[in-house]
PDB file of C-alpha atoms in Angstrom:
ATOM      1  CA  VAL A   1     -12.540  12.261   5.405  1.00 75.00           C
ATOM      2  CA  ILE A   2     -12.844   9.908   3.180  1.00 73.00           C
ATOM      3  CA  TYR A   3     -14.928  10.455   0.090  1.00 70.00           C
ATOM      4  CA  THR A   4     -16.917   8.222  -1.677  1.00 71.00           C
ATOM      5  CA  SER A   5     -20.049   8.011  -3.525  1.00 62.00           C
ATOM      6  CA  GLY A   6     -21.263   4.320  -3.459  1.00 60.00           C
ATOM      7  CA  SER A   7     -24.139   4.320  -0.965  1.00 59.00           C
ATOM      8  CA  THR A   8     -25.953   7.234  -2.310  1.00 66.00           C
ATOM      9  CA  GLY A   9     -25.069   7.638  -6.045  1.00 68.00           C
ATOM     10  CA  LYS A  10     -23.444  11.565  -4.860  1.00 74.00           C
ATOM     11  CA  PRO A  11     -20.049  12.813  -4.229  1.00 73.00           C
ATOM     12  CA  LYS A  12     -19.468  13.249  -0.631  1.00 77.00           C
ATOM     13  CA  GLY A  13     -16.947  13.256   2.087  1.00 79.00           C
ATOM     14  CA  VAL A  14     -17.838  10.928   4.733  1.00 77.00           C
ATOM     15  CA  GLY A  15     -16.739  11.822   8.276  1.00 78.00           C
ATOM     16  CA  ASN A  16     -14.723   8.191  10.208  1.00 77.00           C
ATOM     17  CA  THR A  17     -12.704   8.775  13.495  1.00 78.00           C
ATOM     18  CA  HIS A  18      -9.581   7.647  13.819  1.00 78.00           C
ATOM     19  CA  ALA A  19     -10.383   4.150  15.756  1.00 81.00           C
ATOM     20  CA  GLY A  20     -12.503   3.095  12.760  1.00 80.00           C
ATOM     21  CA  VAL A  21      -9.409   3.252  11.006  1.00 82.00           C
ATOM     22  CA  VAL A  22      -6.907   1.689  13.445  1.00 84.00           C
ATOM     23  CA  ASN A  23      -9.924  -1.021  13.646  1.00 83.00           C
ATOM     24  CA  LEU A  24      -9.592  -1.253  10.050  1.00 82.00           C
ATOM     25  CA  VAL A  25      -5.790  -1.960   9.589  1.00 83.00           C
ATOM     26  CA  ALA A  26      -5.705  -4.049  12.718  1.00 84.00           C
ATOM     27  CA  SER A  27      -8.266  -6.506  10.809  1.00 85.00           C
ATOM     28  CA  GLN A  28      -6.705  -6.393   7.809  1.00 81.00           C
ATOM     29  CA  ALA A  29      -3.699  -6.644   8.908  1.00 78.00           C
ATOM     30  CA  ASP A  30      -4.875 -10.173  10.483  1.00 79.00           C
ATOM     31  CA  GLY A  31      -7.275 -11.431   7.832  1.00 81.00           C
ATOM     32  CA  PHE A  32      -4.713 -10.704   5.115  1.00 85.00           C
ATOM     33  CA  ASN A  33      -1.855 -11.676   6.814  1.00 86.00           C
ATOM     34  CA  VAL A  34      -0.135  -9.246   5.598  1.00 87.00           C
ATOM     35  CA  LYS A  35       4.138  -9.296   6.620  1.00 89.00           C
ATOM     36  CA  PRO A  36       6.813  -7.436   6.210  1.00 92.00           C
ATOM     37  CA  GLY A  37       8.395  -7.770   2.526  1.00 92.00           C
ATOM     38  CA  ASP A  38       5.025  -8.323   1.413  1.00 94.00           C
ATOM     39  CA  ARG A  39       4.226  -6.802  -2.535  1.00 96.00           C
ATOM     40  CA  VAL A  40       0.588  -4.823  -2.378  1.00 95.00           C
ATOM     41  CA  LEU A  41      -0.757  -3.820  -5.022  1.00 96.00           C
ATOM     42  CA  GLN A  42      -2.584  -0.264  -5.094  1.00 94.00           C
ATOM     43  CA  PHE A  43      -5.524  -0.739  -6.975  1.00 94.00           C
ATOM     44  CA  ALA A  44      -8.208   1.945  -6.056  1.00 87.00           C
ATOM     45  CA  ALA A  45      -7.235   5.465  -7.410  1.00 81.00           C
ATOM     46  CA  LEU A  46      -6.343   7.330  -4.229  1.00 79.00           C
ATOM     47  CA  SER A  47      -9.732   9.376  -3.745  1.00 74.00           C
ATOM     48  CA  PHE A  48     -11.527   6.028  -3.538  1.00 77.00           C
ATOM     49  CA  ASP A  49     -12.033   4.552  -0.015  1.00 76.00           C
ATOM     50  CA  VAL A  50     -10.166   1.642  -0.966  1.00 79.00           C
ATOM     51  CA  ALA A  51      -6.917   3.350  -1.210  1.00 81.00           C
ATOM     52  CA  VAL A  52      -6.694   3.772   2.610  1.00 81.00           C
ATOM     53  CA  TRP A  53      -6.970   0.209   3.512  1.00 81.00           C
ATOM     54  CA  ASP A  54      -4.464  -0.883   0.432  1.00 86.00           C
ATOM     55  CA  THR A  55      -1.487   2.345   1.837  1.00 88.00           C
ATOM     56  CA  LEU A  56      -2.224   2.167   5.676  1.00 87.00           C
ATOM     57  CA  THR A  57      -1.760  -1.858   6.089  1.00 85.00           C
ATOM     58  CA  THR A  58       0.875  -2.043   3.928  1.00 89.00           C
ATOM     59  CA  LEU A  59       3.190   0.996   5.272  1.00 88.00           C
ATOM     60  CA  ILE A  60       1.979  -0.306   8.621  1.00 87.00           C
ATOM     61  CA  TYR A  61       3.500  -3.692   8.152  1.00 86.00           C
ATOM     62  CA  ALA A  62       6.399  -2.981   6.446  1.00 89.00           C
ATOM     63  CA  GLY A  63       5.986  -3.980   2.761  1.00 92.00           C
ATOM     64  CA  THR A  64       5.470  -2.289  -0.539  1.00 95.00           C
ATOM     65  CA  LEU A  65       2.852  -0.694  -2.568  1.00 95.00           C
ATOM     66  CA  PHE A  66       2.250  -1.348  -6.621  1.00 96.00           C
ATOM     67  CA  ILE A  67       0.312   1.693  -7.312  1.00 95.00           C
ATOM     68  CA  ALA A  68      -1.165   0.969 -10.024  1.00 95.00           C
ATOM     69  CA  SER A  69      -1.875   3.362 -12.958  1.00 95.00           C
ATOM     70  CA  SER A  70      -5.110   4.440 -14.404  1.00 92.00           C
ATOM     71  CA  GLU A  71      -4.585   3.033 -17.771  1.00 95.00           C
ATOM     72  CA  GLU A  72      -3.436  -0.264 -15.937  1.00 95.00           C
ATOM     73  CA  ARG A  73      -6.633   0.288 -13.833  1.00 93.00           C
ATOM     74  CA  ALA A  74      -9.031   0.126 -17.295  1.00 93.00           C
ATOM     75  CA  LYS A  75      -7.442  -2.851 -19.072  1.00 94.00           C
ATOM     76  CA  PRO A  76      -6.971  -6.341 -17.563  1.00 94.00           C
ATOM     77  CA  GLU A  77      -4.066  -7.122 -19.667  1.00 94.00           C
ATOM     78  CA  MET A  78      -2.008  -4.615 -18.535  1.00 95.00           C
ATOM     79  CA  LEU A  79      -3.147  -5.052 -14.199  1.00 96.00           C
ATOM     80  CA  GLU A  80      -2.114  -8.873 -14.962  1.00 95.00           C
ATOM     81  CA  ARG A  81       0.873  -7.708 -16.383  1.00 95.00           C
ATOM     82  CA  LEU A  82       1.740  -6.015 -13.588  1.00 97.00           C
ATOM     83  CA  ILE A  83       1.219  -7.957 -10.867  1.00 97.00           C
ATOM     84  CA  GLU A  84       3.125 -10.873 -12.848  1.00 95.00           C
ATOM     85  CA  HIS A  85       6.028  -8.946 -13.635  1.00 96.00           C
ATOM     86  CA  ASN A  86       6.051  -7.331  -9.914  1.00 97.00           C
ATOM     87  CA  SER A  87       5.400 -10.484  -7.780  1.00 96.00           C
ATOM     88  CA  ILE A  88       2.393  -8.695  -6.236  1.00 97.00           C
ATOM     89  CA  SER A  89       1.082 -10.901  -3.536  1.00 96.00           C
ATOM     90  CA  HIS A  90      -1.666  -8.951  -2.345  1.00 95.00           C
ATOM     91  CA  ALA A  91      -4.965  -7.798  -4.414  1.00 96.00           C
ATOM     92  CA  THR A  92      -7.627  -6.001  -3.379  1.00 94.00           C
ATOM     93  CA  LEU A  93     -10.033  -5.877  -6.366  1.00 95.00           C
ATOM     94  CA  PRO A  94     -13.659  -5.945  -8.128  1.00 93.00           C
ATOM     95  CA  PRO A  95     -15.145  -8.845  -8.288  1.00 95.00           C
ATOM     96  CA  ALA A  96     -16.613  -7.504 -11.995  1.00 94.00           C
ATOM     97  CA  LEU A  97     -12.567  -7.176 -13.011  1.00 95.00           C
ATOM     98  CA  VAL A  98     -11.054 -10.350 -11.387  1.00 96.00           C
ATOM     99  CA  GLN A  99     -14.259 -12.273 -13.536  1.00 94.00           C
ATOM    100  CA  THR A 100     -12.436 -10.874 -16.758  1.00 94.00           C
ATOM    101  CA  MET A 101      -8.519 -11.743 -15.355  1.00 93.00           C
ATOM    102  CA  GLU A 102      -6.564 -15.019 -15.972  1.00 87.00           C
ATOM    103  CA  LYS A 103      -5.690 -16.882 -12.852  1.00 87.00           C
ATOM    104  CA  GLU A 104      -2.915 -18.057 -14.462  1.00 88.00           C
ATOM    105  CA  GLN A 105      -1.984 -14.613 -13.932  1.00 86.00           C
ATOM    106  CA  LEU A 106      -3.049 -13.938 -10.956  1.00 92.00           C
ATOM    107  CA  ALA A 107      -0.057 -16.887 -10.383  1.00 93.00           C
ATOM    108  CA  PRO A 108       1.464 -14.534  -7.895  1.00 95.00           C
ATOM    109  CA  LEU A 109      -1.158 -13.587  -6.201  1.00 96.00           C
ATOM    110  CA  THR A 110      -0.951 -15.094  -2.203  1.00 95.00           C
ATOM    111  CA  THR A 111      -3.981 -12.911  -0.918  1.00 95.00           C
ATOM    112  CA  LEU A 112      -7.147 -12.179  -3.220  1.00 96.00           C
ATOM    113  CA  VAL A 113      -9.088  -9.544  -1.492  1.00 95.00           C
ATOM    114  CA  VAL A 114     -12.514  -9.077  -3.370  1.00 95.00           C
ATOM    115  CA  ALA A 115     -14.795  -6.432  -2.637  1.00 91.00           C
ATOM    116  CA  GLY A 116     -16.722  -3.218  -3.894  1.00 85.00           C
ATOM    117  CA  GLU A 117     -19.707  -5.141  -4.881  1.00 88.00           C
ATOM    118  CA  ALA A 118     -21.307  -8.744  -4.395  1.00 90.00           C
ATOM    119  CA  CYS A 119     -19.337 -11.564  -4.907  1.00 93.00           C
ATOM    120  CA  PRO A 120     -20.535 -14.351  -7.889  1.00 90.00           C
ATOM    121  CA  PRO A 121     -20.795 -17.699  -7.624  1.00 81.00           C
ATOM    122  CA  GLY A 122     -18.280 -19.166  -9.099  1.00 89.00           C
ATOM    123  CA  LEU A 123     -16.061 -16.851  -8.396  1.00 93.00           C
ATOM    124  CA  ILE A 124     -14.244 -18.414  -5.326  1.00 93.00           C
ATOM    125  CA  GLU A 125     -14.201 -22.075  -6.892  1.00 91.00           C
ATOM    126  CA  ARG A 126     -12.346 -20.581  -9.859  1.00 92.00           C
ATOM    127  CA  PHE A 127      -9.440 -18.132  -7.884  1.00 94.00           C
ATOM    128  CA  ALA A 128      -9.717 -19.127  -4.088  1.00 94.00           C
ATOM    129  CA  ARG A 129      -7.360 -22.312  -4.555  1.00 92.00           C
ATOM    130  CA  GLY A 130      -3.786 -21.766  -3.992  1.00 93.00           C
ATOM    131  CA  ARG A 131      -4.681 -18.609  -2.046  1.00 94.00           C
ATOM    132  CA  ARG A 132      -5.670 -16.760   0.686  1.00 94.00           C
ATOM    133  CA  MET A 133      -8.853 -15.406  -0.588  1.00 95.00           C
ATOM    134  CA  ILE A 134     -11.378 -13.217   1.006  1.00 95.00           C
ATOM    135  CA  ASN A 135     -14.858 -11.145   0.336  1.00 95.00           C
ATOM    136  CA  ALA A 136     -15.278  -8.263   2.115  1.00 92.00           C
ATOM    137  CA  TYR A 137     -18.019  -5.933   2.446  1.00 89.00           C
ATOM    138  CA  GLY A 138     -19.509  -2.246   3.973  1.00 81.00           C
ATOM    139  CA  PRO A 139     -19.231   1.063   3.115  1.00 75.00           C
ATOM    140  CA  THR A 140     -17.641   3.720   3.533  1.00 70.00           C
ATOM    141  CA  GLU A 141     -19.325   5.156   6.264  1.00 73.00           C
ATOM    142  CA  THR A 142     -18.334   2.476   8.164  1.00 74.00           C
ATOM    143  CA  THR A 143     -14.729   3.174   7.661  1.00 75.00           C
ATOM    144  CA  VAL A 144     -14.430   1.861   4.717  1.00 81.00           C
ATOM    145  CA  CYS A 145     -15.220  -2.365   5.725  1.00 85.00           C
ATOM    146  CA  ALA A 146     -17.898  -3.703   7.582  1.00 87.00           C
ATOM    147  CA  THR A 147     -17.030  -6.845   7.125  1.00 91.00           C
ATOM    148  CA  LEU A 148     -14.610  -9.577   6.590  1.00 92.00           C
ATOM    149  CA  THR A 149     -14.600 -12.986   5.592  1.00 93.00           C
ATOM    150  CA  ALA A 150     -12.701 -15.967   6.946  1.00 92.00           C
ATOM    151  CA  PRO A 151      -9.900 -17.927   4.632  1.00 94.00           C
ATOM    152  CA  LEU A 152     -12.745 -18.753   1.557  1.00 93.00           C
ATOM    153  CA  ASP A 153     -13.348 -22.578   0.707  1.00 92.00           C
ATOM    154  CA  PRO A 154     -12.598 -23.092  -3.044  1.00 91.00           C
ATOM    155  CA  SER A 155     -14.949 -25.764  -2.968  1.00 90.00           C
ATOM    156  CA  HIS A 156     -17.860 -22.983  -1.613  1.00 85.00           C
ATOM    157  CA  THR A 157     -20.371 -23.092  -3.798  1.00 84.00           C
ATOM    158  CA  GLY A 158     -23.436 -20.743  -4.174  1.00 85.00           C
ATOM    159  CA  SER A 159     -23.484 -17.064  -2.617  1.00 87.00           C
ATOM    160  CA  PRO A 160     -20.398 -16.451  -0.484  1.00 89.00           C
ATOM    161  CA  PRO A 161     -20.408 -15.093   2.801  1.00 90.00           C
ATOM    162  CA  ILE A 162     -19.949 -11.622   3.364  1.00 89.00           C
ATOM    163  CA  GLY A 163     -18.560 -12.533   6.851  1.00 91.00           C
ATOM    164  CA  SER A 164     -18.121 -10.940  10.205  1.00 91.00           C
ATOM    165  CA  PRO A 165     -17.233  -7.534  11.649  1.00 91.00           C
ATOM    166  CA  ILE A 166     -14.359  -6.085  12.128  1.00 88.00           C
ATOM    167  CA  TRP A 167     -12.455  -5.518  14.902  1.00 87.00           C
ATOM    168  CA  ASN A 168     -14.058  -3.591  17.796  1.00 89.00           C
ATOM    169  CA  THR A 169     -17.211  -3.779  15.964  1.00 87.00           C
ATOM    170  CA  GLU A 170     -20.579  -5.407  16.042  1.00 88.00           C
ATOM    171  CA  ILE A 171     -22.994  -5.976  13.197  1.00 85.00           C
ATOM    172  CA  HIS A 172     -26.532  -6.219  13.509  1.00 84.00           C
ATOM    173  CA  VAL A 173     -29.213  -8.073  11.022  1.00 79.00           C
ATOM    174  CA  VAL A 174     -32.919  -5.898  11.126  1.00 83.00           C
ATOM    175  CA  ASP A 175     -34.693  -8.406   8.927  1.00 81.00           C
ATOM    176  CA  GLY A 176     -34.279 -10.667   6.070  1.00 75.00           C
ATOM    177  CA  PHE A 177     -33.232  -8.369   3.510  1.00 74.00           C
TER     178      PHE A 177
END
């Protein structure tokens, strides 16, 4: 059971399958290029669904997990220092937070994943150059993440794509909305 409040606005526990977790971790390891020795930021609170992907992917692929404190999560300048001081290589952050940060402070990041809300136009151009930047989408009910993009092209303009389904899953678009 993974805690969420995202899809309804009301706190609830969502039951997910073990197979869903395996699909998630395998997709992320492939898409995020996590390798032994990588340094991954655990930004989301441990009670939030995204903590599952940060923790499992990092530990399974022999990385080092750096857990941001609640104060570091609340203050972008402190989070920037944490990333820079610890040479964090991978981070999953909400786009609204990334917009408030300085690209130079995020220089150690070789992989930046944006998730949790729509990625606004312009963010890719500003942060994708020189690193792997991925847009992730999906509610907890799909075992945290339903789709991941390939690394985004820094020259992309307009709204970014939401990507392709994670491993062993399908996505069905039912109408234009």
